[in-house]
Amino acid sequence: MTECTERSEGREGMAKRNTAMNVLVVGGSGYLGSAIAQACAKAGAEVRVVSRRGTATVGEGIRGDARLPRLGLPAGVRADVLAQTTHVVLSFGPVAWTTGPGEALETHSSGMRSVLAFLREMPGLEQAVHVSSLLALGRAQGRVTNRELYTGQDFRNWYEYGKYCAERLVRDATDLPVGSVRLGPVLGADPRGGRPDTEHGLPAVFPHLLAGYPVHLEARGDFPSWVTDVSSAAEVVVKALTAPIGRATWTWFDPAMPTLREVFTEVCRAWGVVPKIFDAKPLGWVTRRFGGRLGVAGELTDYAKPWFDLDPAVLRDIPEPWPVPEPDYLAATGRALLEPATVSRG
Amino acid sequence: MPGRPVSVDTDPHPYFKVYSAGNFGEVAPQRLSPMSWSLVGDPMERGTRALARLLWGRPPWAEGTYYVFVGYFGCRPYHNLAACCHLSQTIPGLAPQDVTDAYFEGVDPPAELAALRATKVRQATGTALLLRELRQVGPRLRALEERVAELEWGLRAAVTANSPVALAGVLRDAQPVLEEAWAVHILTTSGLVPLSALQRWVYRRLTRHGAQIAHWLSRPRELVWDRLHMAAATMDPYGPGSFLDSSFYEVADDTAPWRDYAVRHKRASTSAGEQALSLVDPAEAISGMLPPWRSKTVRALAVTVGEVMAGREHSKSLAMRTLHIYRRLLPELSPLLGLDESAWPYLTIREFTDLPTNPGLANRAAPRMHACRLALGTPMPEHLDLTGGDGVPRPWLSERPQTQRGVAPGIGTGTVMSPDDDLPDEPVIIVCSSADADIAPLLPFAEGVLSERGSDLSHIAILSREYGIPCVVGYPGAASLPRGTAVSINGSTGEVKILDQS
């Protein structure tokens, strides 16, 4: 009820806000972060990007670190940022399924704490959006919607636990206008150009597949993968800023709901490769045990079965019209992998 | 003894001659009165000897009339660093460095005396026996707590009735309780070192980020201090928490000159508002990341280490409560025994107990007063090297520089606050030269602890782990940081950043 009223108020004020929107993207030089920064700029906002690299594809790039108090910004820059920022997007931290607890908790728990403390100092803050992950749900039990966060689940790795901690902290910060947008694996061509990163997350399996190695997937991958493309994900985040999302949680994935097998098949199509997908538990065991030697992290095999029972109706919490994923973004991911890895990320 | 100047010092051990105040230094006063020493050092020595005897037979170097594991030089209590490091070599897989890191602020261990090394069979048996002993810690502590409570009731009754016989009864009953409390404290303190080494070893083999995981998972679930501070809030002068008001370790903290060394603890009441929905603990989070048997092993070890940490704190609190009984009992009894009011801190507890049958013992106090006055004027080094053999105390010099270390993981940021300040509304980092359980009530409100002294397993590290806040120790000048300075500490790496004050 309250969400609805908030939303309608938001729509009325949207045009007015859009002109004055000054967005700070924390962690905006990454894959998704730069897409968000670009989408914000496209929506007519002034964009500032804080990242450890200090680079930005659009807007002003500032060197900072989410784990440090006050984002580690120098005093002068900090004053400007605090005075001018009206909207904030929190998209820091790599999708690193192999990280240890130290790094995951430093980034997502300590980092989120320090960022929330920074937001409290912002007098003109209207809306902040935390880019969360569906994986914050871990191996959630039962049917999950936007409401659930901890359902007694366990976590497959420290990344999931870190994302859970971050979302928990956001939910507990009841004094701040900060909402969460949960995303599944984000695919599509890298908005910064060049070959996408295949070190972390789901894309880590692509080199393995493209090289013709077999993978084990339960039910041969006939389960929803909850993927989305990077541009529609960024648009949803912008929508969360402008709608605004308030303190709610949204979930976004490609409404076409491709299965994991379809994802693999499409990505490999650009290479003329048919992915070798088997439903063979021993193969999964071998991959987990020795995958590291073939360049595929054992952690990936945790995702070889249906992740959780997510209610597809969660999409309806996002006010329509929904962004439309780029047609053929899965094949575009595969094509992007063919590009030479000459792009400097530093 | 004619011809020799009267001294309160103990004789140095003939083989192990390097001492360290490290573990005492964090928590105990700089100097202890002879009475307090006889209530702290003596039972500790007995407890350690009993443990060594149980685990490794009767090692010849641990027998005799001199103190082996502790020492008292210039009225300062010391642990025998060389003997502790030697004990560590009696456990397979343990290095002397583990002991110095755990309790002695990471100084260099002295060279091993290879001639005294135990055989392999002895080592293995000792380790198995140590594990068996550690299993008994829980029941022993529960039984002990009952006995301490009985003593407290006994003291209340004796003082209220003003009955000398009842007071003497409490004095008689307190001795075995004190010894048991220190014995359990020694057991948990020494047991923690091999246990955490075992934990790290197993984790490195079973998990991907072994060392990190051990750091995050070892947390005592509930320490005794919270309950005691709660009891202290009732202001019952004979209640279990009343010792928190006085100095730990020093029983003569109302008498000069010991008053000047005694650290008075400030009692803050606990009104911790726990978060309604707390985060899932990392120890629970790991359960899904490993196959069932691995995850069970990992969690079992984490719980064991956490429980032994809790046992260490519990046994210490019981020892402190028993000392507090002495603190009130001895001034009551001394006039009844015809003792001068300021003389009792200069006797040992054994002499004090024997006074009724041997009143001449009271004459020992006067020369000791003189000796103590001399000793208190001599500065005593933190780590003591007596290998010179000429009785001159030299500091033990570590070749490796001692650096700050993170002892409880996480990142904390806030403005600095000393434990004596009032709590401000903003996030704070508690800074102190050394810390003990007295700051426990402040920890729920703090973002972290930064201390000048401390080691991996010191009390402040265990307390910080209980509250899940980071702790960095060995940071020189922490206590003198100006108020209002913002600092950020990283308890995983030991990094400390002083931020600008704006």
mmCIF file of C-alpha atoms in Angstrom, chain A:
data_model
loop_
_atom_site.group_PDB
_atom_site.id
_atom_site.type_symbol
_atom_site.label_atom_id
_atom_site.label_comp_id
_atom_site.label_asym_id
_atom_site.label_seq_id
_atom_site.Cartn_x
_atom_site.Cartn_y
_atom_site.Cartn_z
ATOM 1 C CA MET A 1 0.000 0.000 0.000
ATOM 2 C CA THR A 2 2.604 2.507 1.071
ATOM 3 C CA GLU A 3 4.838 1.364 -1.709
ATOM 4 C CA CYS A 4 2.107 2.127 -4.253
ATOM 5 C CA THR A 5 1.574 5.648 -2.976
ATOM 6 C CA GLU A 6 5.295 6.255 -2.888
ATOM 7 C CA ARG A 7 5.549 5.058 -6.393
ATOM 8 C CA SER A 8 2.783 7.253 -7.753
ATOM 9 C CA GLU A 9 4.259 10.281 -6.021
ATOM 10 C CA GLY A 10 7.538 9.281 -7.570
ATOM 11 C CA ARG A 11 6.085 9.218 -11.057
ATOM 12 C CA GLU A 12 4.672 12.717 -10.668
ATOM 13 C CA GLY A 13 7.964 14.084 -9.532
ATOM 14 C CA MET A 14 9.959 12.118 -12.040
ATOM 15 C CA ALA A 15 10.363 14.755 -14.732
ATOM 16 C CA LYS A 16 11.337 17.372 -12.192
ATOM 17 C CA ARG A 17 13.860 15.099 -10.491
ATOM 18 C CA ASN A 18 15.425 13.852 -13.661
ATOM 19 C CA THR A 19 16.720 17.266 -14.525
ATOM 20 C CA ALA A 20 18.295 17.738 -11.081
ATOM 21 C CA MET A 21 19.508 14.189 -10.562
ATOM 22 C CA ASN A 22 23.115 14.046 -9.419
ATOM 23 C CA VAL A 23 24.126 10.428 -9.208
ATOM 24 C CA LEU A 24 27.064 8.984 -7.349
ATOM 25 C CA VAL A 25 27.897 5.485 -8.528
ATOM 26 C CA VAL A 26 30.034 3.715 -5.942
ATOM 27 C CA GLY A 27 31.930 1.015 -7.783
ATOM 28 C CA GLY A 28 31.102 2.438 -11.188
ATOM 29 C CA SER A 29 34.117 1.401 -13.190
ATOM 30 C CA GLY A 30 33.220 -2.269 -13.260
ATOM 31 C CA TYR A 31 31.186 -4.198 -15.797
ATOM 32 C CA LEU A 32 27.747 -3.461 -14.405
ATOM 33 C CA GLY A 33 28.772 -0.215 -12.719
ATOM 34 C CA SER A 34 29.839 1.432 -15.936
ATOM 35 C CA ALA A 35 26.616 0.311 -17.625
ATOM 36 C CA ILE A 36 24.690 1.936 -14.774
ATOM 37 C CA ALA A 37 26.737 5.115 -15.035
ATOM 38 C CA GLN A 38 26.052 5.254 -18.765
ATOM 39 C CA ALA A 39 22.346 4.633 -18.252
ATOM 40 C CA CYS A 40 22.187 7.421 -15.661
ATOM 41 C CA ALA A 41 23.930 9.814 -18.030
ATOM 42 C CA LYS A 42 21.489 8.816 -20.746
ATOM 43 C CA ALA A 43 18.615 9.630 -18.378
ATOM 44 C CA GLY A 44 19.990 13.156 -18.120
ATOM 45 C CA ALA A 45 21.683 12.900 -14.757
ATOM 46 C CA GLU A 46 25.026 14.254 -13.737
ATOM 47 C CA VAL A 47 27.215 11.278 -12.935
ATOM 48 C CA ARG A 48 30.126 10.844 -10.544
ATOM 49 C CA VAL A 49 31.868 7.527 -10.316
ATOM 50 C CA VAL A 50 33.866 6.420 -7.289
ATOM 51 C CA SER A 51 36.138 3.468 -7.792
ATOM 52 C CA ARG A 52 39.520 2.245 -6.722
ATOM 53 C CA ARG A 53 40.778 2.775 -10.275
ATOM 54 C CA GLY A 54 39.413 6.303 -10.401
ATOM 55 C CA THR A 55 38.369 5.824 -14.024
ATOM 56 C CA ALA A 56 34.972 6.407 -15.526
ATOM 57 C CA THR A 57 33.478 5.777 -18.959
ATOM 58 C CA VAL A 58 31.071 8.665 -18.464
ATOM 59 C CA GLY A 59 30.941 11.527 -16.003
ATOM 60 C CA GLU A 60 33.589 12.365 -13.459
ATOM 61 C CA GLY A 61 35.807 9.586 -12.112
ATOM 62 C CA ILE A 62 37.021 9.825 -8.524
ATOM 63 C CA ARG A 63 39.499 7.558 -6.838
ATOM 64 C CA GLY A 64 38.103 6.139 -3.615
ATOM 65 C CA ASP A 65 37.498 2.925 -1.771
ATOM 66 C CA ALA A 66 34.179 1.789 -0.372
ATOM 67 C CA ARG A 67 35.899 -0.022 2.487
ATOM 68 C CA LEU A 68 37.446 3.130 3.824
ATOM 69 C CA PRO A 69 35.504 5.546 6.000
ATOM 70 C CA ARG A 70 33.957 8.360 3.934
ATOM 71 C CA LEU A 71 34.879 6.299 0.891
ATOM 72 C CA GLY A 72 38.488 7.377 1.372
ATOM 73 C CA LEU A 73 37.805 10.638 -0.500
ATOM 74 C CA PRO A 74 40.013 13.682 -0.002
ATOM 75 C CA ALA A 75 38.340 16.410 2.056
ATOM 76 C CA GLY A 76 37.664 18.834 -0.807
ATOM 77 C CA VAL A 77 36.142 16.243 -3.117
ATOM 78 C CA ARG A 78 34.157 14.807 -0.226
ATOM 79 C CA ALA A 79 32.540 18.132 0.548
ATOM 80 C CA ASP A 80 31.468 18.544 -3.080
ATOM 81 C CA VAL A 81 30.147 15.010 -3.290
ATOM 82 C CA LEU A 82 28.193 15.316 -0.051
ATOM 83 C CA ALA A 83 26.697 18.668 -0.956
ATOM 84 C CA GLN A 84 25.666 17.886 -4.510
ATOM 85 C CA THR A 85 24.686 14.231 -4.618
ATOM 86 C CA THR A 86 20.989 13.469 -4.680
ATOM 87 C CA HIS A 87 21.035 9.857 -5.810
ATOM 88 C CA VAL A 88 23.430 7.020 -5.091
ATOM 89 C CA VAL A 89 23.974 3.629 -6.663
ATOM 90 C CA LEU A 90 25.972 1.059 -4.715
ATOM 91 C CA SER A 91 27.476 -1.409 -7.145
ATOM 92 C CA PHE A 92 30.869 -2.102 -5.618
ATOM 93 C CA GLY A 93 32.625 -5.413 -5.127
ATOM 94 C CA PRO A 94 33.512 -8.050 -7.694
ATOM 95 C CA VAL A 95 31.341 -11.076 -8.428
ATOM 96 C CA ALA A 96 34.078 -13.348 -7.134
ATOM 97 C CA TRP A 97 32.758 -16.752 -6.157
ATOM 98 C CA THR A 98 36.166 -17.930 -5.107
ATOM 99 C CA THR A 99 37.020 -15.191 -2.606
ATOM 100 C CA GLY A 100 37.657 -15.957 1.027
ATOM 101 C CA PRO A 101 35.688 -14.677 3.995
ATOM 102 C CA GLY A 102 38.164 -11.897 4.700
ATOM 103 C CA GLU A 103 37.818 -10.226 1.348
ATOM 104 C CA ALA A 104 34.089 -10.880 0.981
ATOM 105 C CA LEU A 105 33.246 -9.480 4.392
ATOM 106 C CA GLU A 106 35.617 -6.551 4.034
ATOM 107 C CA THR A 107 33.990 -5.542 0.787
ATOM 108 C CA HIS A 108 30.378 -6.313 1.464
ATOM 109 C CA SER A 109 29.973 -6.035 5.217
ATOM 110 C CA SER A 110 32.547 -3.460 6.329
ATOM 111 C CA GLY A 111 32.296 -1.699 2.970
ATOM 112 C CA MET A 112 28.511 -1.481 3.155
ATOM 113 C CA ARG A 113 28.676 -0.224 6.725
ATOM 114 C CA SER A 114 31.051 2.546 5.779
ATOM 115 C CA VAL A 115 29.033 3.483 2.685
ATOM 116 C CA LEU A 116 25.793 3.651 4.687
ATOM 117 C CA ALA A 117 27.538 5.893 7.221
ATOM 118 C CA PHE A 118 28.611 8.088 4.306
ATOM 119 C CA LEU A 119 25.029 8.265 3.010
ATOM 120 C CA ARG A 120 23.868 9.477 6.431
ATOM 121 C CA GLU A 121 26.058 12.549 5.992
ATOM 122 C CA MET A 122 24.401 13.462 2.693
ATOM 123 C CA PRO A 123 21.873 16.235 3.276
ATOM 124 C CA GLY A 124 20.297 16.113 -0.177
ATOM 125 C CA LEU A 125 19.976 12.344 -0.516
ATOM 126 C CA GLU A 126 16.687 11.429 -2.164
ATOM 127 C CA GLN A 127 17.198 7.816 -3.143
ATOM 128 C CA ALA A 128 19.933 5.247 -3.012
ATOM 129 C CA VAL A 129 19.887 1.847 -4.687
ATOM 130 C CA HIS A 130 21.938 -1.113 -3.585
ATOM 131 C CA VAL A 131 22.656 -3.491 -6.421
ATOM 132 C CA SER A 132 22.197 -6.810 -4.721
ATOM 133 C CA SER A 133 22.321 -10.276 -6.133
ATOM 134 C CA LEU A 134 19.828 -13.089 -6.242
ATOM 135 C CA LEU A 135 22.664 -15.114 -4.811
ATOM 136 C CA ALA A 136 22.195 -13.313 -1.492
ATOM 137 C CA LEU A 137 19.474 -15.928 -1.104
ATOM 138 C CA GLY A 138 22.037 -18.721 -1.184
ATOM 139 C CA ARG A 139 20.329 -22.105 -1.242
ATOM 140 C CA ALA A 140 17.065 -20.613 -0.131
ATOM 141 C CA GLN A 141 14.397 -22.987 1.046
ATOM 142 C CA GLY A 142 10.836 -22.792 -0.156
ATOM 143 C CA ARG A 143 9.433 -20.287 -2.606
ATOM 144 C CA VAL A 144 11.157 -16.934 -2.395
ATOM 145 C CA THR A 145 9.938 -13.511 -3.350
ATOM 146 C CA ASN A 146 11.236 -10.006 -2.818
ATOM 147 C CA ARG A 147 10.252 -10.139 0.821
ATOM 148 C CA GLU A 148 12.520 -13.011 1.885
ATOM 149 C CA LEU A 149 16.146 -12.552 2.692
ATOM 150 C CA TYR A 150 17.078 -15.104 5.290
ATOM 151 C CA THR A 151 15.038 -18.263 5.075
ATOM 152 C CA GLY A 152 17.415 -20.483 6.991
ATOM 153 C CA GLN A 153 19.390 -21.025 3.815
ATOM 154 C CA ASP A 154 22.999 -21.934 3.607
ATOM 155 C CA PHE A 155 25.472 -20.296 1.303
ATOM 156 C CA ARG A 156 27.515 -21.825 -1.490
ATOM 157 C CA ASN A 157 30.467 -19.508 -1.071
ATOM 158 C CA TRP A 158 31.662 -16.404 0.764
ATOM 159 C CA TYR A 159 30.493 -14.149 -2.064
ATOM 160 C CA GLU A 160 26.892 -15.167 -1.434
ATOM 161 C CA TYR A 161 27.351 -14.655 2.280
ATOM 162 C CA GLY A 162 28.895 -11.242 1.679
ATOM 163 C CA LYS A 163 25.982 -10.205 -0.538
ATOM 164 C CA TYR A 164 23.580 -11.453 2.109
ATOM 165 C CA CYS A 165 25.351 -9.365 4.770
ATOM 166 C CA ALA A 166 25.228 -6.303 2.529
ATOM 167 C CA GLU A 167 21.508 -6.638 1.886
ATOM 168 C CA ARG A 168 20.830 -7.299 5.555
ATOM 169 C CA LEU A 169 22.677 -4.087 6.447
ATOM 170 C CA VAL A 170 20.711 -2.153 3.844
ATOM 171 C CA ARG A 171 17.457 -3.484 5.220
ATOM 172 C CA ASP A 172 18.473 -2.586 8.760
ATOM 173 C CA ALA A 173 19.336 0.983 7.790
ATOM 174 C CA THR A 174 15.732 2.059 8.213
ATOM 175 C CA ASP A 175 16.682 5.722 8.508
ATOM 176 C CA LEU A 176 17.957 5.877 4.931
ATOM 177 C CA PRO A 177 16.011 5.917 1.649
ATOM 178 C CA VAL A 178 17.851 2.972 0.236
ATOM 179 C CA GLY A 179 16.301 0.104 -1.700
ATOM 180 C CA SER A 180 17.774 -3.026 -3.219
ATOM 181 C CA VAL A 181 17.647 -4.354 -6.750
ATOM 182 C CA ARG A 182 18.493 -8.023 -6.994
ATOM 183 C CA LEU A 183 19.952 -9.265 -10.224
ATOM 184 C CA GLY A 184 20.818 -12.694 -11.485
ATOM 185 C CA PRO A 185 23.934 -13.305 -13.579
ATOM 186 C CA VAL A 186 24.450 -10.303 -15.855
ATOM 187 C CA LEU A 187 25.558 -11.062 -19.409
ATOM 188 C CA GLY A 188 26.019 -9.121 -22.613
ATOM 189 C CA ALA A 189 28.827 -7.249 -24.301
ATOM 190 C CA ASP A 190 31.050 -5.264 -21.952
ATOM 191 C CA PRO A 191 29.861 -1.629 -21.913
ATOM 192 C CA ARG A 192 33.491 -0.571 -21.610
ATOM 193 C CA GLY A 193 34.251 -2.399 -24.836
ATOM 194 C CA GLY A 194 36.647 -5.238 -25.304
ATOM 195 C CA ARG A 195 36.427 -8.820 -24.146
ATOM 196 C CA PRO A 196 34.257 -9.408 -21.088
ATOM 197 C CA ASP A 197 35.867 -10.693 -17.922
ATOM 198 C CA THR A 198 35.650 -14.474 -17.650
ATOM 199 C CA GLU A 199 37.403 -14.758 -14.326
ATOM 200 C CA HIS A 200 34.436 -14.377 -12.066
ATOM 201 C CA GLY A 201 30.841 -15.498 -11.803
ATOM 202 C CA LEU A 202 28.935 -17.520 -14.385
ATOM 203 C CA PRO A 203 31.105 -16.342 -17.337
ATOM 204 C CA ALA A 204 33.988 -18.278 -15.796
ATOM 205 C CA VAL A 205 32.518 -21.426 -17.301
ATOM 206 C CA PHE A 206 32.450 -20.066 -20.870
ATOM 207 C CA PRO A 207 36.111 -20.636 -21.803
ATOM 208 C CA HIS A 208 35.702 -24.195 -20.545
ATOM 209 C CA LEU A 209 32.589 -24.740 -22.652
ATOM 210 C CA LEU A 210 34.010 -23.018 -25.712
ATOM 211 C CA ALA A 211 37.114 -25.171 -25.528
ATOM 212 C CA GLY A 212 34.804 -28.165 -25.920
ATOM 213 C CA TYR A 213 35.053 -29.563 -22.401
ATOM 214 C CA PRO A 214 31.919 -31.199 -21.029
ATOM 215 C CA VAL A 215 29.978 -29.825 -18.076
ATOM 216 C CA HIS A 216 27.592 -31.489 -15.704
ATOM 217 C CA LEU A 217 24.201 -29.817 -15.248
ATOM 218 C CA GLU A 218 21.313 -31.409 -13.454
ATOM 219 C CA ALA A 219 18.370 -32.051 -15.805
ATOM 220 C CA ARG A 220 20.803 -31.012 -18.559
ATOM 221 C CA GLY A 221 20.345 -27.403 -17.565
ATOM 222 C CA ASP A 222 16.577 -27.240 -18.028
ATOM 223 C CA PHE A 223 16.031 -24.854 -15.182
ATOM 224 C CA PRO A 224 15.746 -21.082 -15.072
ATOM 225 C CA SER A 225 19.066 -19.308 -15.044
ATOM 226 C CA TRP A 226 17.700 -15.905 -13.969
ATOM 227 C CA VAL A 227 20.138 -14.181 -16.309
ATOM 228 C CA THR A 228 19.642 -10.700 -17.632
ATOM 229 C CA ASP A 229 21.497 -8.442 -19.996
ATOM 230 C CA VAL A 230 23.628 -5.630 -18.734
ATOM 231 C CA SER A 231 21.722 -2.781 -20.379
ATOM 232 C CA SER A 232 18.290 -3.722 -19.058
ATOM 233 C CA ALA A 233 19.795 -4.347 -15.625
ATOM 234 C CA ALA A 234 21.237 -0.838 -15.684
ATOM 235 C CA GLU A 235 17.911 0.574 -16.815
ATOM 236 C CA VAL A 236 16.135 -1.118 -13.923
ATOM 237 C CA VAL A 237 18.600 0.479 -11.527
ATOM 238 C CA VAL A 238 17.938 3.903 -13.066
ATOM 239 C CA LYS A 239 14.229 3.227 -12.806
ATOM 240 C CA ALA A 240 14.705 2.423 -9.143
ATOM 241 C CA LEU A 241 16.314 5.832 -8.700
ATOM 242 C CA THR A 242 13.612 7.726 -10.559
ATOM 243 C CA ALA A 243 10.469 5.793 -9.683
ATOM 244 C CA PRO A 244 11.718 5.814 -6.837
ATOM 245 C CA ILE A 245 12.070 2.418 -5.249
ATOM 246 C CA GLY A 246 11.877 3.775 -1.685
ATOM 247 C CA ARG A 247 12.950 1.111 0.774
ATOM 248 C CA ALA A 248 11.579 -1.761 -1.262
ATOM 249 C CA THR A 249 13.393 -4.662 -2.880
ATOM 250 C CA TRP A 250 13.028 -5.440 -6.554
ATOM 251 C CA THR A 251 14.214 -8.406 -8.524
ATOM 252 C CA TRP A 252 15.089 -8.232 -12.183
ATOM 253 C CA PHE A 253 15.823 -10.956 -14.691
ATOM 254 C CA ASP A 254 15.136 -11.443 -18.347
ATOM 255 C CA PRO A 255 11.323 -11.936 -18.504
ATOM 256 C CA ALA A 256 11.860 -14.499 -21.253
ATOM 257 C CA MET A 257 13.497 -16.644 -18.536
ATOM 258 C CA PRO A 258 16.026 -18.561 -20.629
ATOM 259 C CA THR A 259 17.144 -21.820 -19.088
ATOM 260 C CA LEU A 260 20.781 -22.416 -18.311
ATOM 261 C CA ARG A 261 21.056 -24.760 -21.281
ATOM 262 C CA GLU A 262 19.670 -22.090 -23.617
ATOM 263 C CA VAL A 263 22.136 -19.596 -22.204
ATOM 264 C CA PHE A 264 25.083 -21.914 -22.813
ATOM 265 C CA THR A 265 23.871 -22.853 -26.270
ATOM 266 C CA GLU A 266 23.365 -19.251 -27.342
ATOM 267 C CA VAL A 267 26.687 -18.059 -26.002
ATOM 268 C CA CYS A 268 28.516 -20.856 -27.781
ATOM 269 C CA ARG A 269 26.664 -20.313 -31.069
ATOM 270 C CA ALA A 270 28.910 -17.406 -32.056
ATOM 271 C CA TRP A 271 31.861 -19.772 -31.893
ATOM 272 C CA GLY A 272 30.148 -22.508 -33.818
ATOM 273 C CA VAL A 273 30.412 -24.746 -30.794
ATOM 274 C CA VAL A 274 27.710 -26.934 -29.353
ATOM 275 C CA PRO A 275 28.179 -27.038 -25.589
ATOM 276 C CA LYS A 276 28.645 -30.509 -24.185
ATOM 277 C CA ILE A 277 26.088 -30.624 -21.383
ATOM 278 C CA PHE A 278 25.549 -33.846 -19.489
ATOM 279 C CA ASP A 279 23.500 -34.814 -16.514
ATOM 280 C CA ALA A 280 26.285 -36.866 -14.964
ATOM 281 C CA LYS A 281 27.039 -36.511 -11.274
ATOM 282 C CA PRO A 282 30.504 -38.117 -11.458
ATOM 283 C CA LEU A 283 31.463 -35.520 -14.055
ATOM 284 C CA GLY A 284 30.399 -32.796 -11.618
ATOM 285 C CA TRP A 285 32.482 -34.452 -8.945
ATOM 286 C CA VAL A 286 35.522 -34.613 -11.203
ATOM 287 C CA THR A 287 35.086 -30.966 -12.166
ATOM 288 C CA ARG A 288 34.817 -29.955 -8.543
ATOM 289 C CA ARG A 289 37.885 -31.957 -7.649
ATOM 290 C CA PHE A 290 40.187 -31.302 -10.600
ATOM 291 C CA GLY A 291 38.507 -28.403 -12.416
ATOM 292 C CA GLY A 292 41.072 -26.018 -11.015
ATOM 293 C CA ARG A 293 43.731 -27.656 -13.194
ATOM 294 C CA LEU A 294 41.634 -27.055 -16.307
ATOM 295 C CA GLY A 295 41.047 -23.446 -15.350
ATOM 296 C CA VAL A 296 37.489 -23.787 -14.073
ATOM 297 C CA ALA A 297 36.883 -23.154 -10.401
ATOM 298 C CA GLY A 298 35.305 -25.980 -8.442
ATOM 299 C CA GLU A 299 32.887 -23.464 -6.949
ATOM 300 C CA LEU A 300 31.047 -23.309 -10.299
ATOM 301 C CA THR A 301 29.733 -26.837 -9.857
ATOM 302 C CA ASP A 302 27.616 -25.567 -6.956
ATOM 303 C CA TYR A 303 25.417 -23.903 -9.544
ATOM 304 C CA ALA A 304 24.851 -27.033 -11.596
ATOM 305 C CA LYS A 305 21.400 -27.587 -10.138
ATOM 306 C CA PRO A 306 18.291 -25.373 -9.798
ATOM 307 C CA TRP A 307 19.323 -22.469 -7.611
ATOM 308 C CA PHE A 308 16.121 -21.804 -5.707
ATOM 309 C CA ASP A 309 12.426 -21.591 -6.238
ATOM 310 C CA LEU A 310 11.952 -17.936 -7.154
ATOM 311 C CA ASP A 311 8.449 -16.707 -7.784
ATOM 312 C CA PRO A 312 8.524 -15.184 -11.324
ATOM 313 C CA ALA A 313 5.768 -12.802 -10.229
ATOM 314 C CA VAL A 314 8.380 -10.747 -8.356
ATOM 315 C CA LEU A 315 8.898 -8.844 -11.598
ATOM 316 C CA ARG A 316 5.516 -7.186 -11.088
ATOM 317 C CA ASP A 317 6.908 -5.084 -8.241
ATOM 318 C CA ILE A 318 8.807 -3.113 -10.845
ATOM 319 C CA PRO A 319 6.530 -0.437 -12.344
ATOM 320 C CA GLU A 320 5.895 -0.933 -16.021
ATOM 321 C CA PRO A 321 7.023 -0.356 -18.700
ATOM 322 C CA TRP A 322 9.843 -2.776 -18.077
ATOM 323 C CA PRO A 323 13.067 -2.319 -19.937
ATOM 324 C CA VAL A 324 13.490 -4.665 -22.858
ATOM 325 C CA PRO A 325 16.677 -6.719 -22.873
ATOM 326 C CA GLU A 326 18.784 -6.290 -25.982
ATOM 327 C CA PRO A 327 17.717 -8.839 -28.533
ATOM 328 C CA ASP A 328 20.318 -11.537 -28.895
ATOM 329 C CA TYR A 329 22.396 -10.432 -25.903
ATOM 330 C CA LEU A 330 23.453 -14.009 -25.205
ATOM 331 C CA ALA A 331 24.992 -14.428 -28.624
ATOM 332 C CA ALA A 332 26.533 -10.971 -28.217
ATOM 333 C CA THR A 333 28.275 -12.252 -25.109
ATOM 334 C CA GLY A 334 29.772 -15.080 -27.134
ATOM 335 C CA ARG A 335 30.840 -12.708 -29.911
ATOM 336 C CA ALA A 336 32.410 -10.346 -27.417
ATOM 337 C CA LEU A 337 34.532 -13.234 -26.186
ATOM 338 C CA LEU A 338 36.056 -13.467 -29.655
ATOM 339 C CA GLU A 339 37.495 -9.984 -29.370
ATOM 340 C CA PRO A 340 41.167 -9.609 -28.538
ATOM 341 C CA ALA A 341 41.899 -8.939 -24.890
ATOM 342 C CA THR A 342 43.759 -5.731 -25.519
ATOM 343 C CA VAL A 343 41.521 -3.388 -23.592
ATOM 344 C CA SER A 344 43.246 -1.931 -20.602
ATOM 345 C CA ARG A 345 41.027 -1.974 -17.564
ATOM 346 C CA GLY A 346 43.321 0.065 -15.377
#
